[in-house]
Short mmCIF file of C-alpha atoms in Angstrom, two decimals:
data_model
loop_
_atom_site.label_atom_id
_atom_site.label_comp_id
_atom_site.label_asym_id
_atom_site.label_seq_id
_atom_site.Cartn_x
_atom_site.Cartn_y
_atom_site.Cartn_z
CA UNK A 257 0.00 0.00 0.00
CA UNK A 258 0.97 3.44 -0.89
CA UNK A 259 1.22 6.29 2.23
CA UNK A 260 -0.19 9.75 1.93
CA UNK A 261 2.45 11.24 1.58
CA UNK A 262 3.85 9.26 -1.37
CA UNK A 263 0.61 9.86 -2.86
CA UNK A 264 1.19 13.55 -2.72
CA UNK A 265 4.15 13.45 -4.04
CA UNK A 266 2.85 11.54 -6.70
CA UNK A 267 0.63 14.49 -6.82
CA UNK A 268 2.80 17.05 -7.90
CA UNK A 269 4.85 14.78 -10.23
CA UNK A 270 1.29 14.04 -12.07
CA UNK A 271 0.38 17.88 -12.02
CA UNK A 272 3.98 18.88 -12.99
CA UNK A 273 4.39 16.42 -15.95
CA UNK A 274 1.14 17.52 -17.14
CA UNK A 275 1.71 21.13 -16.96
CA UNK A 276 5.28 20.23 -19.57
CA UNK A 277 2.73 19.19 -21.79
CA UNK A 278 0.58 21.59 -21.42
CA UNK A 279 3.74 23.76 -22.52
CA UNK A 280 4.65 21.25 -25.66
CA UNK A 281 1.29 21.99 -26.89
CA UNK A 282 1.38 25.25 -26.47
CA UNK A 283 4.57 25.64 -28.35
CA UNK A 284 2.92 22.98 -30.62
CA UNK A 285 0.53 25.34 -31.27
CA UNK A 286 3.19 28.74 -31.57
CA UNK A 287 4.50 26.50 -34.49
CA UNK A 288 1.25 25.78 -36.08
CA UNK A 289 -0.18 29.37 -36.17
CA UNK A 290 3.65 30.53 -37.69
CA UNK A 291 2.88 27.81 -40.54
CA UNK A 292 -0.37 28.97 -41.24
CA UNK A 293 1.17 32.23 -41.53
CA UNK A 294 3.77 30.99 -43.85
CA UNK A 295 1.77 29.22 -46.24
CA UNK A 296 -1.13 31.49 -46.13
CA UNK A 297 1.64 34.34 -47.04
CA UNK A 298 2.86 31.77 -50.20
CA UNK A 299 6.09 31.19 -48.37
CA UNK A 300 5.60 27.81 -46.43
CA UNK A 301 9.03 27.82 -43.72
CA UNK A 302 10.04 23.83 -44.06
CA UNK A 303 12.17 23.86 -40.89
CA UNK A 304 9.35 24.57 -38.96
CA UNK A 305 6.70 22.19 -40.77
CA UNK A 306 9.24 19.57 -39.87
CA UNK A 307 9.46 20.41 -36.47
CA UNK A 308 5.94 20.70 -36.15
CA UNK A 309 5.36 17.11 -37.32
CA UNK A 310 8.17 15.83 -36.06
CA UNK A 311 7.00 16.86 -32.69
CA UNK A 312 2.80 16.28 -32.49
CA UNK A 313 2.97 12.57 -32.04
CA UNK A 314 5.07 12.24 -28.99
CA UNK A 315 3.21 15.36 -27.81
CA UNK A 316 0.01 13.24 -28.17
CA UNK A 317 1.57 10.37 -26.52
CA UNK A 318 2.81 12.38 -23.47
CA UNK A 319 -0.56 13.42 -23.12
CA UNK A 320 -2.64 10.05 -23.21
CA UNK A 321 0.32 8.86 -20.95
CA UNK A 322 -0.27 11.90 -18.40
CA UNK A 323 -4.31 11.17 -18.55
CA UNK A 324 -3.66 7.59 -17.74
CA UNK A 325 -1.37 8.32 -15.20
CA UNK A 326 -3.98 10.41 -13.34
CA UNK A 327 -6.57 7.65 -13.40
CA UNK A 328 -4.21 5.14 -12.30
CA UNK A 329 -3.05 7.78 -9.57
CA UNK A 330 -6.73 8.24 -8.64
CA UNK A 331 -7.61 4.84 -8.69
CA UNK A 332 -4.59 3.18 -6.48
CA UNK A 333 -5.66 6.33 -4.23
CA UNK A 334 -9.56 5.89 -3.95
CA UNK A 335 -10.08 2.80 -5.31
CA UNK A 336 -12.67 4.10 -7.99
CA UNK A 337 -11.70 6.51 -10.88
CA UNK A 338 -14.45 9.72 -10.25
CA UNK A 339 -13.12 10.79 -6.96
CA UNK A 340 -12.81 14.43 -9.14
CA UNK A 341 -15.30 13.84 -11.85
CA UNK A 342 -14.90 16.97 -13.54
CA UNK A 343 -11.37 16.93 -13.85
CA UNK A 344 -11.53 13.25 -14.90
CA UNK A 345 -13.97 14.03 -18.12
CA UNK A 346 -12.13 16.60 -19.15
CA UNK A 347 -9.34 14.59 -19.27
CA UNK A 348 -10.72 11.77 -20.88
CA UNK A 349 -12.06 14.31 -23.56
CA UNK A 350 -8.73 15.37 -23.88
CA UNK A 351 -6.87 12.32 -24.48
CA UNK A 352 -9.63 11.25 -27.00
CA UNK A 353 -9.06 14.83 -28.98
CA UNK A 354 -5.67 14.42 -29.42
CA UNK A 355 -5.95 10.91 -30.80
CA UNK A 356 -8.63 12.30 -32.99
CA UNK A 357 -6.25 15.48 -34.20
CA UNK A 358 -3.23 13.01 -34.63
CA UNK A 359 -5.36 10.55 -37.33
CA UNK A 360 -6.75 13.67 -38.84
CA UNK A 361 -3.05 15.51 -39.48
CA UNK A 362 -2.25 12.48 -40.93
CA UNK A 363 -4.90 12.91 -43.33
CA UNK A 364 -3.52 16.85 -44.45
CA UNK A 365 -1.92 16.69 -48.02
CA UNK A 366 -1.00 19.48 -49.87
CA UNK A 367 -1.62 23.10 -49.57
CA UNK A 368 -5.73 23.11 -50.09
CA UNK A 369 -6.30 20.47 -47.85
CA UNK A 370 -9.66 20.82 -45.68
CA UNK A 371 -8.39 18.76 -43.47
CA UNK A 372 -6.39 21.75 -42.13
CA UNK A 373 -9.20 23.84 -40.80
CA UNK A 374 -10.41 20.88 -38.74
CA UNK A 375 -6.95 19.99 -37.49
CA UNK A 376 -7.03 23.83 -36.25
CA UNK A 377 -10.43 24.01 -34.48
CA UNK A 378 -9.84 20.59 -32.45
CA UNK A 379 -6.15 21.95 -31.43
CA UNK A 380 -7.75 25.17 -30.04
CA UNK A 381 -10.19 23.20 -28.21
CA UNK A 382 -7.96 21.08 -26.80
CA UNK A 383 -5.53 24.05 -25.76
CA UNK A 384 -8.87 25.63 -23.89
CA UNK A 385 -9.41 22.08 -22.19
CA UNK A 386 -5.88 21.86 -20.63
CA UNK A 387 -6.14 25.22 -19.61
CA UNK A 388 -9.30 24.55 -17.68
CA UNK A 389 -8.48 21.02 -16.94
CA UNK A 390 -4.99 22.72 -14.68
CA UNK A 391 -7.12 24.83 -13.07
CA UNK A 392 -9.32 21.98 -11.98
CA UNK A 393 -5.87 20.40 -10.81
CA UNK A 394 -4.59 22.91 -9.35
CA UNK A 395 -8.17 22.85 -7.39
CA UNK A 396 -7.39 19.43 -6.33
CA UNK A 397 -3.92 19.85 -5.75
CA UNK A 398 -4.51 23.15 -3.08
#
């Protein structure tokens, strides 16, 4: 069995690990918007298109990985996985968005691709929902 204050600890490492990916995406996201720029200005910046591929899977990864992390936290903790429903659906909704905005960037070819506008909208939803979902944390946490 786990003590309290490992759990706490454990805590914090889940909160702080998620708030680094909070960061990736929004740098993720920096990138993104300076592409759209690019291209939209006829002058697409390669370095940065590669980075910005290069770099959403893991991102997308490291997020599933910190969801599941906080339901197995939750779960060892509490034994059931709604002790903080709210932050828990958010989460989920989260990790499902971000599989959904990986298969769909792997559907974007070329420069009139509609797939693009998509990709966009879910990516700013998602960057709203980890905004709210670390202030529900940070709710929890305090």
């Amino acid at each position: 069995m786990i003590d309290k204050p490992t759990f706490a600890i454990l805590r914090l490492v889940h909160g702080s690990f998620n708030i680094m990916v909070v960061i990736g995406f929004l740098y993720q996201g920096f990138l993104g918007l300076g592409i759209r720029k690019k291209r939209t200005a006829g002058t697409p910046d390669q370095k940065r298109i590669r980075r910005h591929r290069k770099m959403g899977p893991y991102l997308v990864v490291l997020g599933v990985m910190g969801f599941l992390a906080g339901k197995t936290l939750v779960y060892l903790e509490h034994k059931h996985f709604l002790e903080y429903p709210l932050h828990y659906t958010v989460g989920a909704i989260i990790a499902i968005l971000l599989i959904i905005t990986l298969i769909i960037s792997k559907k974007i070819r070329g420069s009139a691709s509609g797939w693009r506008t998509l990709h966009f909208s879910i990516v700013m939803v998602i960057i709203a929902l980890y905004l709210i979902q670390v202030i529900l944390g940070l709710g929890i946490l305090l």
